[in-house]
Coordinates of C-alpha atoms in Angstrom, one line a residue:
M1 CA -30.8 -3.4 19.6
P2 CA -28.3 -2.2 22.0
V3 CA -30.5 -1.2 26.1
M4 CA -28.1 0.1 28.5
H5 CA -29.2 -1.1 32.1
R6 CA -27.4 0.0 35.1
G7 CA -24.5 1.7 33.2
V8 CA -24.1 -1.5 31.3
R9 CA -24.6 -1.4 27.4
Y10 CA -26.4 -5.3 26.0
N11 CA -27.3 -6.4 23.1
C12 CA -30.7 -7.0 23.7
R13 CA -33.8 -8.8 21.5
V14 CA -36.8 -6.4 22.6
L15 CA -39.5 -8.5 22.6
F16 CA -43.5 -6.3 22.0
L17 CA -47.1 -7.5 21.5
N18 CA -50.1 -4.6 20.2
R19 CA -47.8 -1.6 21.4
R20 CA -46.5 -2.9 24.5
I21 CA -43.2 -4.6 25.6
L22 CA -42.9 -8.0 27.3
L23 CA -39.5 -8.7 27.4
I24 CA -36.3 -7.0 27.0
R25 CA -33.9 -10.4 26.4
P26 CA -30.1 -10.2 26.9
K27 CA -27.9 -12.0 25.5
M28 CA -25.3 -14.2 27.1
A29 CA -23.4 -15.9 25.0
L30 CA -21.0 -12.8 22.5
A31 CA -19.6 -13.8 19.6
N32 CA -16.1 -12.4 19.8
E33 CA -14.4 -14.2 17.1
G34 CA -13.1 -13.9 13.4
N35 CA -15.5 -11.2 12.0
Y36 CA -16.9 -10.0 15.2
Q37 CA -15.8 -8.7 18.5
E38 CA -18.9 -8.1 20.2
L39 CA -17.0 -8.1 23.7
R40 CA -15.6 -4.1 21.9
W41 CA -19.4 -3.0 22.3
F42 CA -21.6 -5.1 24.8
T43 CA -21.3 -7.3 28.4
P44 CA -22.9 -10.4 28.1
W45 CA -26.0 -11.1 30.2
S46 CA -24.6 -13.8 33.1
R47 CA -27.8 -14.2 35.4
S48 CA -28.8 -17.3 34.4
R49 CA -32.7 -17.3 34.9
Q50 CA -33.2 -14.2 36.5
T51 CA -34.6 -11.1 35.4
E52 CA -34.6 -6.9 37.5
E53 CA -36.7 -4.5 36.3
Y54 CA -36.1 -1.7 34.0
F55 CA -37.1 1.6 33.9
L56 CA -38.0 2.7 30.0
P57 CA -36.6 5.7 29.1
R58 CA -39.7 8.6 28.7
M59 CA -40.4 8.6 25.4
I60 CA -41.0 5.0 25.1
Q61 CA -43.3 5.6 27.9
E62 CA -45.6 7.9 25.9
V63 CA -45.7 4.9 24.1
T64 CA -46.5 2.0 25.4
E65 CA -47.9 3.4 28.6
Q66 CA -45.5 1.1 31.2
E67 CA -43.1 2.6 33.4
T68 CA -41.3 -0.3 33.9
V69 CA -40.8 -3.6 31.9
P70 CA -38.7 -7.0 33.1
F71 CA -35.1 -7.6 31.5
G72 CA -33.4 -10.6 32.3
D73 CA -33.3 -14.7 30.9
A74 CA -36.6 -15.7 30.8
V75 CA -39.6 -17.0 29.1
L76 CA -42.9 -16.2 27.9
A77 CA -46.0 -17.9 28.7
T78 CA -48.9 -17.2 26.5
Q79 CA -52.6 -19.3 27.3
D80 CA -51.9 -22.2 25.0
T81 CA -47.8 -22.4 25.1
C82 CA -44.6 -20.8 26.4
I83 CA -42.1 -19.0 24.3
G84 CA -38.3 -19.1 24.7
S85 CA -35.5 -16.4 23.4
E86 CA -32.0 -17.4 21.6
V87 CA -29.7 -15.0 20.3
C88 CA -27.8 -15.4 17.1
E89 CA -24.4 -16.9 18.1
E90 CA -26.3 -18.8 21.4
L91 CA -27.3 -21.5 19.3
W92 CA -23.9 -21.9 18.2
T93 CA -23.0 -22.2 22.2
P94 CA -21.7 -26.4 23.0
H95 CA -24.9 -25.7 25.7
S96 CA -27.6 -23.5 24.4
P97 CA -29.9 -21.9 26.6
H98 CA -32.6 -24.0 24.1
I99 CA -31.3 -27.3 25.5
D100 CA -32.7 -26.1 29.7
M101 CA -35.7 -24.5 28.3
G102 CA -36.7 -27.4 26.0
L103 CA -36.8 -29.0 29.5
D104 CA -38.4 -26.1 31.2
G105 CA -41.6 -26.9 29.0
V106 CA -40.4 -23.7 26.7
E107 CA -42.7 -25.7 23.1
I108 CA -41.4 -22.5 20.9
F109 CA -38.4 -21.5 20.1
T110 CA -37.6 -17.9 18.2
N111 CA -34.0 -16.8 17.0
A112 CA -33.0 -13.4 15.7
S113 CA -29.5 -14.4 14.3
G114 CA -26.6 -11.6 12.6
S115 CA -25.3 -14.9 11.0
H116 CA -22.6 -14.1 8.1
H117 CA -22.3 -16.6 4.4
V118 CA -19.4 -18.8 3.9
L119 CA -19.6 -21.2 1.3
R120 CA -21.3 -24.6 2.4
K121 CA -22.5 -22.9 5.8
A122 CA -25.5 -24.0 5.4
H123 CA -25.1 -27.5 5.6
A124 CA -24.3 -26.8 9.6
R125 CA -27.1 -23.6 10.3
V126 CA -29.9 -26.6 9.1
D127 CA -28.2 -29.4 11.4
L128 CA -27.9 -27.0 14.3
V129 CA -31.5 -26.2 14.2
T130 CA -33.1 -29.8 13.4
M131 CA -30.8 -31.4 16.2
A132 CA -32.2 -28.5 18.4
T133 CA -35.1 -30.0 18.2
S134 CA -34.8 -33.6 17.6
K135 CA -32.8 -34.6 20.4
N136 CA -35.5 -32.1 23.0
G137 CA -38.7 -31.5 20.6
G138 CA -40.2 -28.2 19.7
I139 CA -41.2 -25.8 17.2
Y140 CA -37.9 -23.3 15.9
L141 CA -38.5 -20.3 14.4
L142 CA -35.3 -18.8 12.8
A143 CA -34.7 -15.5 11.4
N144 CA -31.5 -14.0 9.8
Q145 CA -30.3 -10.8 8.8
K146 CA -30.1 -10.3 4.9
G147 CA -28.4 -8.1 3.0
C148 CA -25.1 -6.1 2.9
D149 CA -23.8 -4.3 6.1
G150 CA -21.8 -1.8 4.0
D151 CA -18.2 -3.9 5.3
R152 CA -17.0 -7.3 4.1
L153 CA -19.8 -9.9 5.1
Y154 CA -22.9 -10.7 3.6
Y155 CA -25.8 -12.0 5.3
D156 CA -27.5 -15.2 3.6
G157 CA -30.9 -15.4 4.7
C158 CA -31.6 -19.0 5.6
A159 CA -34.8 -18.5 7.4
M160 CA -37.0 -21.7 8.8
V161 CA -39.8 -23.3 10.7
A162 CA -38.0 -26.8 11.8
M163 CA -40.3 -29.3 14.0
N164 CA -39.2 -32.5 15.7
G165 CA -35.9 -32.4 14.2
R166 CA -37.7 -31.7 10.4
V167 CA -37.1 -28.2 8.5
F168 CA -41.0 -27.3 8.0
A169 CA -40.8 -24.0 5.9
Q170 CA -37.6 -22.7 4.1
G171 CA -36.6 -19.2 3.1
S172 CA -34.3 -18.1 0.3
Q173 CA -30.4 -17.5 0.9
F174 CA -29.8 -15.2 -1.3
S175 CA -32.3 -12.4 -2.7
L176 CA -32.3 -8.8 -3.4
A177 CA -35.2 -8.9 -1.3
D178 CA -34.8 -6.0 2.0
V179 CA -37.4 -8.2 4.0
E180 CA -39.1 -11.7 3.7
V181 CA -41.3 -13.7 5.6
L182 CA -41.8 -17.3 5.9
T183 CA -45.1 -19.0 7.9
A184 CA -46.2 -22.7 8.6
T185 CA -49.4 -24.2 10.3
L186 CA -48.2 -26.7 12.3
D187 CA -49.8 -28.8 16.2
L188 CA -48.3 -28.1 19.6
E189 CA -49.9 -31.5 20.5
D190 CA -47.1 -33.1 18.0
V191 CA -44.3 -31.1 20.2
R192 CA -46.3 -32.8 23.2
S193 CA -47.0 -36.0 22.0
Y194 CA -43.0 -36.2 20.8
R195 CA -41.9 -35.3 23.9
A196 CA -43.5 -37.2 26.3
E197 CA -42.0 -40.5 24.3
I198 CA -38.2 -39.2 25.3
S199 CA -38.6 -41.3 28.8
S200 CA -34.9 -40.4 29.6
R201 CA -35.3 -36.9 29.1
N202 CA -38.4 -36.3 31.3
L203 CA -36.6 -39.1 34.2
A204 CA -33.3 -38.3 34.4
Q205 CA -33.3 -34.6 33.7
A206 CA -36.6 -32.5 32.2
S207 CA -38.2 -33.6 36.5
R208 CA -35.0 -32.1 37.7
V209 CA -34.4 -28.9 35.6
S210 CA -34.7 -25.4 37.1
P211 CA -37.5 -23.2 36.3
Y212 CA -37.2 -20.4 34.2
P213 CA -39.5 -16.8 35.5
R214 CA -42.5 -16.6 33.5
V215 CA -44.0 -13.7 31.7
K216 CA -47.1 -14.5 31.4
V217 CA -49.0 -12.6 28.3
D218 CA -52.6 -13.2 27.8
F219 CA -52.9 -13.6 24.1
A220 CA -53.3 -17.6 22.4
L221 CA -52.0 -18.6 19.1
S222 CA -54.6 -20.9 18.8
H223 CA -58.1 -21.1 18.7
R224 CA -60.5 -23.3 18.2
E225 CA -61.6 -22.4 14.6
D226 CA -58.1 -23.4 13.6
V227 CA -59.2 -27.6 13.6
P228 CA -59.6 -27.6 10.0
E229 CA -56.9 -25.2 8.6
P230 CA -54.5 -27.6 6.5
L231 CA -50.7 -28.4 8.5
S232 CA -47.9 -28.0 6.9
E233 CA -45.8 -31.0 5.5
A234 CA -42.2 -31.2 6.8
L235 CA -39.7 -30.5 3.0
E236 CA -36.0 -31.7 2.3
W237 CA -34.2 -28.0 2.0
K238 CA -32.8 -27.4 -0.7
Y239 CA -28.9 -26.5 -0.8
H240 CA -27.4 -24.3 -3.7
S241 CA -24.4 -26.2 -5.2
V242 CA -20.8 -24.8 -4.8
G243 CA -21.4 -22.6 -7.7
E244 CA -24.7 -21.9 -7.3
E245 CA -23.6 -20.2 -3.8
I246 CA -20.4 -18.1 -5.4
S247 CA -22.6 -16.9 -8.9
L248 CA -25.7 -15.1 -6.0
G249 CA -23.8 -15.2 -2.9
P250 CA -21.0 -12.1 -3.5
A251 CA -23.4 -10.7 -6.7
C252 CA -25.7 -9.9 -4.4
W253 CA -22.8 -8.3 -2.4
L254 CA -22.1 -6.7 -5.3
W255 CA -25.7 -5.3 -5.7
D256 CA -26.0 -3.3 -2.5
F257 CA -22.7 -2.6 -2.9
L258 CA -23.4 -0.3 -6.0
R259 CA -27.0 0.7 -4.4
R260 CA -25.8 1.9 -1.4
S261 CA -22.5 3.7 -2.7
Q262 CA -24.6 5.5 -5.3
Q263 CA -22.5 5.0 -8.3
A264 CA -23.3 4.7 -11.5
G265 CA -21.6 0.8 -12.0
F266 CA -18.4 -1.1 -12.5
F267 CA -15.1 -0.6 -13.9
L268 CA -12.9 -3.6 -14.5
P269 CA -9.8 -4.3 -15.9
L270 CA -10.4 -8.2 -17.4
S271 CA -7.5 -9.6 -18.1
G272 CA -8.2 -13.1 -20.3
G273 CA -7.4 -14.9 -17.0
I274 CA -10.2 -16.6 -15.3
D275 CA -9.7 -14.8 -11.8
S276 CA -11.2 -11.6 -13.3
A277 CA -13.7 -13.5 -15.5
A278 CA -15.2 -14.7 -12.6
T279 CA -15.7 -11.7 -11.6
A280 CA -16.8 -9.9 -14.9
C281 CA -19.6 -13.5 -14.3
L282 CA -20.3 -12.3 -11.1
V283 CA -21.5 -8.8 -12.4
Y284 CA -23.5 -10.3 -15.4
S285 CA -25.3 -12.5 -12.5
M286 CA -26.2 -9.0 -10.2
C287 CA -28.0 -8.4 -13.3
H288 CA -29.9 -11.4 -14.0
Q289 CA -30.7 -11.2 -10.4
V290 CA -32.1 -7.6 -10.7
C291 CA -34.1 -8.2 -14.4
E292 CA -35.9 -11.1 -12.6
A293 CA -36.5 -8.9 -9.2
V294 CA -38.1 -6.4 -11.7
K295 CA -39.7 -8.3 -13.4
D296 CA -41.6 -10.4 -10.0
G297 CA -42.1 -6.6 -8.9
N298 CA -40.0 -5.7 -6.2
Q299 CA -40.2 -1.9 -6.8
D300 CA -37.5 -1.4 -4.9
V301 CA -35.3 -3.0 -7.0
L302 CA -37.1 -0.8 -9.6
A303 CA -36.1 2.3 -7.7
D304 CA -32.3 1.6 -7.0
V305 CA -32.1 0.4 -10.9
R306 CA -33.3 4.1 -12.0
A307 CA -31.4 6.0 -9.7
I308 CA -28.2 4.1 -10.3
T309 CA -28.8 4.2 -14.3
S310 CA -30.3 7.9 -13.9
Q311 CA -33.0 7.4 -16.1
V312 CA -36.0 7.4 -14.3
S313 CA -38.4 5.3 -16.9
Y314 CA -36.0 2.3 -17.5
T315 CA -37.0 -0.8 -16.6
P316 CA -34.3 -3.7 -17.0
Q317 CA -35.4 -6.4 -19.2
D318 CA -32.2 -8.2 -20.2
P319 CA -29.5 -9.0 -18.2
Q320 CA -27.2 -9.0 -21.2
E321 CA -27.9 -5.1 -22.0
L322 CA -28.4 -3.9 -18.3
C323 CA -24.2 -5.5 -17.7
G324 CA -23.8 -3.1 -21.3
R325 CA -25.0 0.3 -18.4
L326 CA -23.5 -1.0 -15.5
L327 CA -20.0 -3.1 -16.0
T328 CA -17.2 -1.4 -18.2
T329 CA -14.4 -3.9 -19.0
C330 CA -10.2 -3.3 -19.8
Y331 CA -8.1 -5.1 -21.7
M332 CA -5.1 -3.5 -20.9
A333 CA -2.4 -4.5 -23.3
S334 CA 1.6 -4.9 -22.9
E335 CA 4.5 -6.1 -25.1
N336 CA 4.0 -8.9 -22.9
S337 CA 0.9 -9.9 -23.7
S338 CA -0.3 -12.0 -26.0
Q339 CA -3.1 -12.3 -28.5
E340 CA -5.2 -15.3 -27.1
T341 CA -5.6 -13.2 -23.8
S342 CA -6.8 -10.2 -25.4
D343 CA -9.0 -12.6 -27.8
R344 CA -10.6 -14.3 -24.5
A345 CA -11.4 -11.1 -22.5
R346 CA -13.0 -9.1 -26.2
E347 CA -15.4 -12.6 -26.7
L348 CA -16.2 -12.3 -23.1
A349 CA -17.2 -9.0 -22.6
E350 CA -19.2 -9.5 -25.8
Q351 CA -21.6 -12.1 -24.8
I352 CA -22.4 -10.9 -21.5
G353 CA -22.5 -7.2 -23.4
S354 CA -19.9 -5.1 -21.1
H355 CA -19.0 -2.2 -22.5
H356 CA -15.2 -2.9 -23.5
V357 CA -12.0 -1.0 -23.7
R358 CA -8.9 -2.1 -25.4
L359 CA -5.8 0.2 -24.3
S360 CA -1.8 -0.6 -24.5
I361 CA 0.0 0.2 -21.6
D362 CA 3.0 0.3 -23.2
P363 CA 3.2 4.2 -23.9
A364 CA 3.4 5.0 -19.7
V365 CA 6.1 1.8 -19.0
K366 CA 8.2 3.2 -21.3
A367 CA 7.6 6.7 -20.3
V368 CA 8.2 5.9 -16.7
M369 CA 11.2 3.9 -17.2
G370 CA 12.7 7.0 -19.6
I371 CA 12.7 9.0 -15.8
F372 CA 15.2 6.2 -14.0
H373 CA 17.3 5.6 -17.5
L374 CA 17.5 9.9 -17.0
V375 CA 17.6 10.1 -13.3
T376 CA 20.5 6.8 -12.1
G377 CA 21.6 6.8 -16.0
K378 CA 20.6 2.4 -15.5
S379 CA 18.1 0.2 -17.5
P380 CA 17.4 -2.6 -15.8
R381 CA 16.5 -5.8 -18.0
F382 CA 14.4 -8.9 -17.5
A383 CA 16.0 -12.0 -16.4
A384 CA 15.2 -13.3 -20.0
H385 CA 17.4 -11.2 -21.5
G386 CA 20.3 -11.6 -19.0
G387 CA 18.8 -9.0 -16.2
S388 CA 18.6 -10.1 -12.1
S389 CA 15.3 -11.2 -10.3
R390 CA 15.2 -7.7 -8.7
E391 CA 15.5 -6.4 -12.2
N392 CA 13.1 -8.8 -13.5
V393 CA 11.2 -7.7 -10.8
A394 CA 11.3 -4.1 -10.9
L395 CA 9.5 -4.8 -14.4
Q396 CA 7.0 -7.0 -13.5
N397 CA 5.8 -4.6 -10.8
I398 CA 5.9 -1.5 -12.9
Q399 CA 3.6 -2.8 -15.8
A400 CA 1.1 -3.6 -12.6
R401 CA 1.6 -0.6 -10.5
L402 CA 0.6 1.1 -13.6
R403 CA -2.1 -1.2 -14.9
M404 CA -3.7 0.1 -11.4
V405 CA -3.4 4.4 -12.1
I406 CA -5.0 3.8 -15.3
T407 CA -8.1 1.9 -14.2
Y408 CA -8.5 4.7 -11.9
L409 CA -8.5 7.4 -14.7
F410 CA -11.0 5.6 -16.7
A411 CA -13.1 4.6 -13.7
Q412 CA -13.0 7.7 -13.2
L413 CA -13.9 9.8 -16.3
S414 CA -15.2 7.0 -18.7
L415 CA -18.5 7.4 -18.4
W416 CA -18.3 11.0 -18.3
S417 CA -16.2 10.9 -22.0
R418 CA -19.3 9.6 -23.5
G419 CA -21.6 12.1 -22.4
A420 CA -22.7 10.4 -18.8
G421 CA -22.9 10.9 -15.7
G422 CA -21.3 9.4 -12.7
G423 CA -18.3 7.6 -11.6
L424 CA -17.3 3.7 -11.7
L425 CA -16.8 1.8 -8.5
V426 CA -13.0 -0.4 -9.5
L427 CA -13.8 -4.0 -9.2
G428 CA -11.0 -6.1 -8.3
S429 CA -9.9 -9.3 -9.1
T430 CA -7.4 -11.3 -6.6
N431 CA -8.5 -14.6 -5.0
V432 CA -8.1 -15.8 -1.6
D433 CA -5.1 -18.1 -2.1
E434 CA -3.7 -15.8 -3.9
S435 CA -3.6 -13.3 -1.0
L436 CA -2.5 -15.5 1.4
L437 CA 0.5 -16.2 -0.4
G438 CA 1.0 -12.5 -1.3
Y439 CA 1.3 -13.7 -5.2
L440 CA 0.1 -9.6 -5.9
T441 CA 1.9 -7.1 -6.5
K442 CA 1.5 -4.5 -4.1
Y443 CA -0.8 -1.8 -5.8
D444 CA -1.4 -3.0 -8.6
C445 CA -4.6 -4.4 -10.1
S446 CA -5.7 -5.8 -6.1
S447 CA -6.1 -2.7 -5.3
A448 CA -9.7 -1.7 -5.7
D449 CA -12.6 0.1 -4.2
I450 CA -14.0 -3.9 -3.2
N451 CA -13.8 -7.3 -5.1
P452 CA -16.2 -10.3 -5.3
I453 CA -13.9 -13.0 -5.3
G454 CA -11.1 -12.6 -2.4
G455 CA -12.9 -14.8 -0.3
V456 CA -13.2 -17.3 -2.5
S457 CA -10.5 -20.2 -3.2
K458 CA -9.1 -21.1 -6.9
T459 CA -10.6 -24.4 -7.0
D460 CA -14.0 -23.2 -6.3
L461 CA -14.3 -20.3 -8.9
R462 CA -12.9 -22.4 -11.4
T463 CA -16.1 -24.2 -10.1
F464 CA -17.8 -21.0 -10.5
V465 CA -17.0 -20.4 -14.2
Q466 CA -17.9 -23.9 -15.6
F467 CA -21.1 -23.6 -13.8
C468 CA -21.3 -20.1 -15.2
A469 CA -20.6 -21.0 -18.7
E470 CA -23.7 -24.0 -18.9
R471 CA -25.7 -21.5 -16.5
F472 CA -25.9 -18.9 -18.6
Q473 CA -24.3 -20.5 -21.9
L474 CA -21.0 -18.1 -21.9
P475 CA -18.6 -20.3 -24.8
A476 CA -16.1 -18.1 -23.4
L477 CA -15.3 -19.5 -20.5
Q478 CA -14.5 -23.0 -21.7
R479 CA -11.8 -21.3 -23.4
I480 CA -10.3 -19.4 -20.1
L481 CA -11.1 -22.6 -18.3
A482 CA -8.6 -24.8 -20.5
A483 CA -5.7 -21.7 -20.6
P484 CA -3.1 -21.6 -17.8
A485 CA -3.4 -19.3 -15.6
T486 CA -0.6 -16.2 -15.7
A487 CA 0.4 -12.5 -14.5
E488 CA 1.8 -12.0 -18.5
L489 CA 4.5 -9.3 -16.9
E490 CA 7.7 -11.2 -18.2
P491 CA 8.8 -11.3 -22.0
L492 CA 6.6 -13.9 -24.5
A493 CA 8.4 -17.0 -25.5
D494 CA 7.7 -17.0 -29.5
G495 CA 4.5 -15.1 -29.2
R496 CA 3.5 -17.3 -26.1
V497 CA 3.1 -17.3 -23.0
S498 CA 6.5 -18.8 -20.8
Q499 CA 5.0 -17.7 -17.5
T500 CA 2.5 -19.1 -15.4
D501 CA 1.3 -18.7 -11.3
E502 CA 1.9 -22.5 -10.7
E503 CA 5.4 -22.0 -11.7
D504 CA 6.0 -19.0 -10.2
M505 CA 4.5 -20.1 -6.7
G506 CA 6.4 -23.4 -6.5
M507 CA 3.0 -24.7 -5.6
T508 CA -0.2 -25.8 -7.1
Y509 CA -4.0 -23.7 -5.8
E510 CA -4.7 -27.3 -5.1
E511 CA -1.7 -27.1 -1.9
L512 CA -2.4 -23.6 -1.1
S513 CA -5.9 -23.9 0.0
V514 CA -4.8 -26.4 2.1
F515 CA -2.2 -24.8 3.3
G516 CA -4.2 -22.1 4.1
R517 CA -7.0 -23.8 6.1
L518 CA -4.3 -25.8 8.2
R519 CA -3.3 -22.6 9.2
K520 CA -5.9 -20.5 10.2
L521 CA -8.4 -23.4 11.1
A522 CA -6.5 -25.5 12.3
K523 CA -3.8 -23.1 13.9
M524 CA -1.0 -25.0 12.6
G525 CA 3.0 -23.5 12.6
P526 CA 6.1 -25.4 10.0
Y527 CA 6.4 -28.6 12.3
S528 CA 2.7 -28.9 13.0
M529 CA 1.8 -28.7 9.1
F530 CA 4.6 -30.6 8.1
C531 CA 3.7 -34.0 10.5
R532 CA -0.2 -33.4 9.2
L533 CA 0.6 -33.7 5.8
L534 CA 3.4 -35.9 6.1
H535 CA 0.0 -38.4 6.4
T536 CA -2.2 -36.9 3.9
W537 CA -0.3 -36.7 1.1
A538 CA 1.4 -40.2 1.6
G539 CA 1.9 -41.8 -1.5
V540 CA 2.2 -38.4 -3.7
Y541 CA 5.4 -36.6 -2.1
T542 CA 8.1 -37.8 0.2
P543 CA 8.9 -36.3 3.6
R544 CA 11.8 -34.4 1.9
Q545 CA 9.4 -33.0 -1.1
V546 CA 6.2 -32.5 1.9
A547 CA 9.3 -30.7 4.1
D548 CA 10.3 -28.5 1.2
K549 CA 6.3 -27.5 0.2
V550 CA 5.7 -26.4 3.4
K551 CA 8.7 -24.6 3.5
R552 CA 8.3 -22.9 1.1
F553 CA 4.5 -22.1 1.9
F554 CA 5.7 -20.8 4.6
A555 CA 8.4 -18.6 4.1
T556 CA 7.1 -17.2 1.0
Y557 CA 3.9 -16.1 3.1
S558 CA 5.8 -14.3 5.9
V559 CA 7.7 -12.4 3.2
N560 CA 4.6 -11.8 2.1
R561 CA 2.5 -10.8 5.1
H562 CA 3.2 -7.1 4.9
K563 CA 0.2 -7.0 1.7
A564 CA -2.4 -8.1 3.9
A565 CA -2.7 -4.3 5.4
T566 CA -3.5 -3.4 1.9
L567 CA -5.8 -5.7 0.9
T568 CA -9.4 -4.7 -1.3
P569 CA -12.4 -5.2 1.1
A570 CA -13.5 -8.7 -0.3
C571 CA -17.0 -10.3 0.1
H572 CA -16.4 -13.1 2.9
A573 CA -17.0 -16.2 1.8
E574 CA -14.3 -18.4 3.0
N575 CA -12.6 -19.2 6.5
Y576 CA -9.4 -19.3 6.0
S577 CA -9.4 -15.8 4.3
P578 CA -5.9 -13.6 5.5
D579 CA -8.4 -10.8 5.9
D580 CA -5.8 -8.3 8.2
S581 CA -8.9 -5.6 8.7
R582 CA -10.3 -7.8 11.0
F583 CA -10.6 -11.8 11.0
D584 CA -7.3 -12.6 10.3
P585 CA -5.1 -9.8 12.4
R586 CA -1.8 -11.1 12.7
P587 CA 1.9 -9.8 12.7
L588 CA 2.8 -8.2 9.2
L589 CA 6.6 -9.2 10.1
Y590 CA 8.1 -11.9 10.6
R591 CA 11.3 -13.9 10.7
S592 CA 11.0 -15.7 6.9
G593 CA 13.5 -18.4 7.8
W594 CA 11.3 -20.3 11.0
P595 CA 14.8 -20.9 11.8
W596 CA 14.0 -23.2 14.8
Q597 CA 10.5 -24.9 13.1
F598 CA 12.3 -25.7 10.1
R599 CA 15.2 -27.2 11.7
C600 CA 12.9 -29.0 13.3
V601 CA 11.2 -30.1 9.9
D602 CA 14.6 -30.9 8.5
T603 CA 15.4 -33.4 11.6
Q604 CA 12.3 -35.2 11.3
V605 CA 12.8 -35.4 7.2
L606 CA 16.2 -36.7 8.3
Q607 CA 15.2 -39.3 11.1
L608 CA 12.4 -40.9 8.4
E609 CA 14.8 -40.8 5.5
R610 CA 17.5 -42.5 8.2
G611 CA 14.2 -45.0 8.9
Q612 CA 13.9 -45.9 5.1
R613 CA 17.2 -47.4 4.5
Q614 CA 17.2 -49.2 8.1
D615 CA 14.6 -50.6 6.4
L616 CA 15.3 -51.6 3.6
D617 CA 19.2 -53.2 4.5
G618 CA 17.4 -55.2 6.5
V619 CA 15.4 -57.0 2.8
D620 CA 16.9 -59.7 0.9

C-alpha cells in the first residue's frame, strides 16, 4: 500500500499478525521501464538495513492499539525462524535483497508481486525464484496479482513455494478466481542442512555480512505436534504451450473487461481471415473458462454472468450457447470481397455459436464517393483500373473506415433490434506486427474499444489458431489457416483475391517479428540492425537484399508511426509492442529517409560487394 512517511510517499508492504502491525517495509527498487512508471508516484527507500519509527494515523491506532511501528529495511525474527520480505521488482534486480538476507540467516523470503503476463515469461519467473534458493538455500514464497487491473496488462498469478532450488507448490497461471490460496508443508531443518554444506557461502560471505535489524515476533510457525505431518513433495513446473497461453491469458483479460465495463457482450467484425478468427476464438475460449468456473462452483463468476446477460436465473453450461449470448460477429462484404472469405466467416461463426450477421457496405461506399464526385467533379479509380497510387489507397481506406462506422452503429443497436438490453464492446483484431509497421488504416476496424490480440505476433497467432482447431474441434479454422492473409480492399481478379498482406508489406510476418524485437529489445537503428541481420540471414539473403529489407522496414515504420498514437488498447503480451500510450513512447514524426543511417548501410553494402568481387578475381 502507499504510505506517506515524513512527507515522502513510499510503496510499501505492511506485515501484520493478529490485528497488530509488525513492520512497514518500503520498496527499495522501483520498476520504471516499459509498462511501469513507479518513480512518478513513489520514492525508493535508500537506507539499507535501517529502520525508523512510523507514527500510525489515529484511525489505525484505534484498531491496532499501537502508536508507532518500525518502518524500513528489516526482517522478522519469530521463535523458530527468520522471515524476510522482497517487493516485486526487487527479485528481478542484479543484487536482490534476498541475497544478503539469506547470508544473514533469513530462512523464509516472501514476495508480494505485481508481475504482468508476457508470452513465455513464466520460465524467467520460475528460474528467478528457484535460483534465489538454489545458491543460498531457503524457502521462497511468491504471491502474484491475478486479473486485469482495468488497463492493458493482465496479471497471471503463478504463485509458488520453492525451497533449496526446487518447487514444492504451483499455483494456476490463468484463472477467473479472484483469490487463490497455495500451501506447502516444509521442514526448516532442510534449509539449515543445505546451507551448512555450502562452505564458500559460510566462510567467504555469510560470516562477514552486515546484519539486518530484527523485529522480534512472539509467534512460532512450527510446534512439536508437527512431527507426524507429511511433508510436501517437490514437483516439476508445468508450463503452458504458447497456444495455451494465448487461449487463457487474453481470454481472462477479456472477461475482466466485460464484467467491469457492465456491457452485454462483444461485437466483432469477422472477415474470414486469421486475425479476426483468432479474436473470435479468444471469446470462445473465454466462454469455455466461464462455464468451467461455474461448474466448479465459482459463485462470483456465476453472478457476473447473470448480471451481463440480465437473467437472474441463468446458469451457463455450454460454451457455444454462452458464446451466442455474448458475441455478435459480422461479415461486412464489399464488391472486392470474395465468396471464400464470406464462407469461412460464416462457418466459424456457426461452429463457435456466435450470433452472425452478413451485410454489404457497397451502398455506403457509393454514397460517400457520390458526395466526393458532387463536390469535386472527380471520380478516383483503383490502380487495377488505371488510377494513381493516391487514388488506390484512398479507395481502400474509405471502405475500411466505413466498416468502423457501421461496426459502432451495430454495437450500439444490435441488441436493441433483437429486443434485448445493453450495448456491445467492439473488438479490434490487429496483431502486434501490423501495428508496428503501421499496416492498417487509421480509424478503420483496427479502431475499437479493446483489442485482445494487439500484443501477439502473427506467427504466434497461427500457433494459437492451430491449437484452437484441435482443442475445441473447430474445422473451419483449418481453411482459415490455409488461406493467404489479405485485406480484400482492391478489386478481385476473376473473382479471386489479388492482394495479399505480405506482398503489400514487402516482407514476411516472420521477418517483421525479427525487426520488431531488434528495434525494441536490442534498441537497434537501421545500421546496427543491418549489421546483425547480415550474419543472421547469411546464406538466405545477399547483403543488398538485407539492406533493402531493413531500409523498407524503417521507412514504412517511420512514415506510419503516427498511427501508434491511435492504437486501440490491447492486451500486452509481447515485449516488442509499439504501444505509444505507455510501453513504447517515441516520436510520432521521423525523417522517413533516414539519410545518415541509410547512407552508412549503402556504403557498407558496396564495400562488401567490392570485397566479394576481389575474392572471386583471385579464384582460378
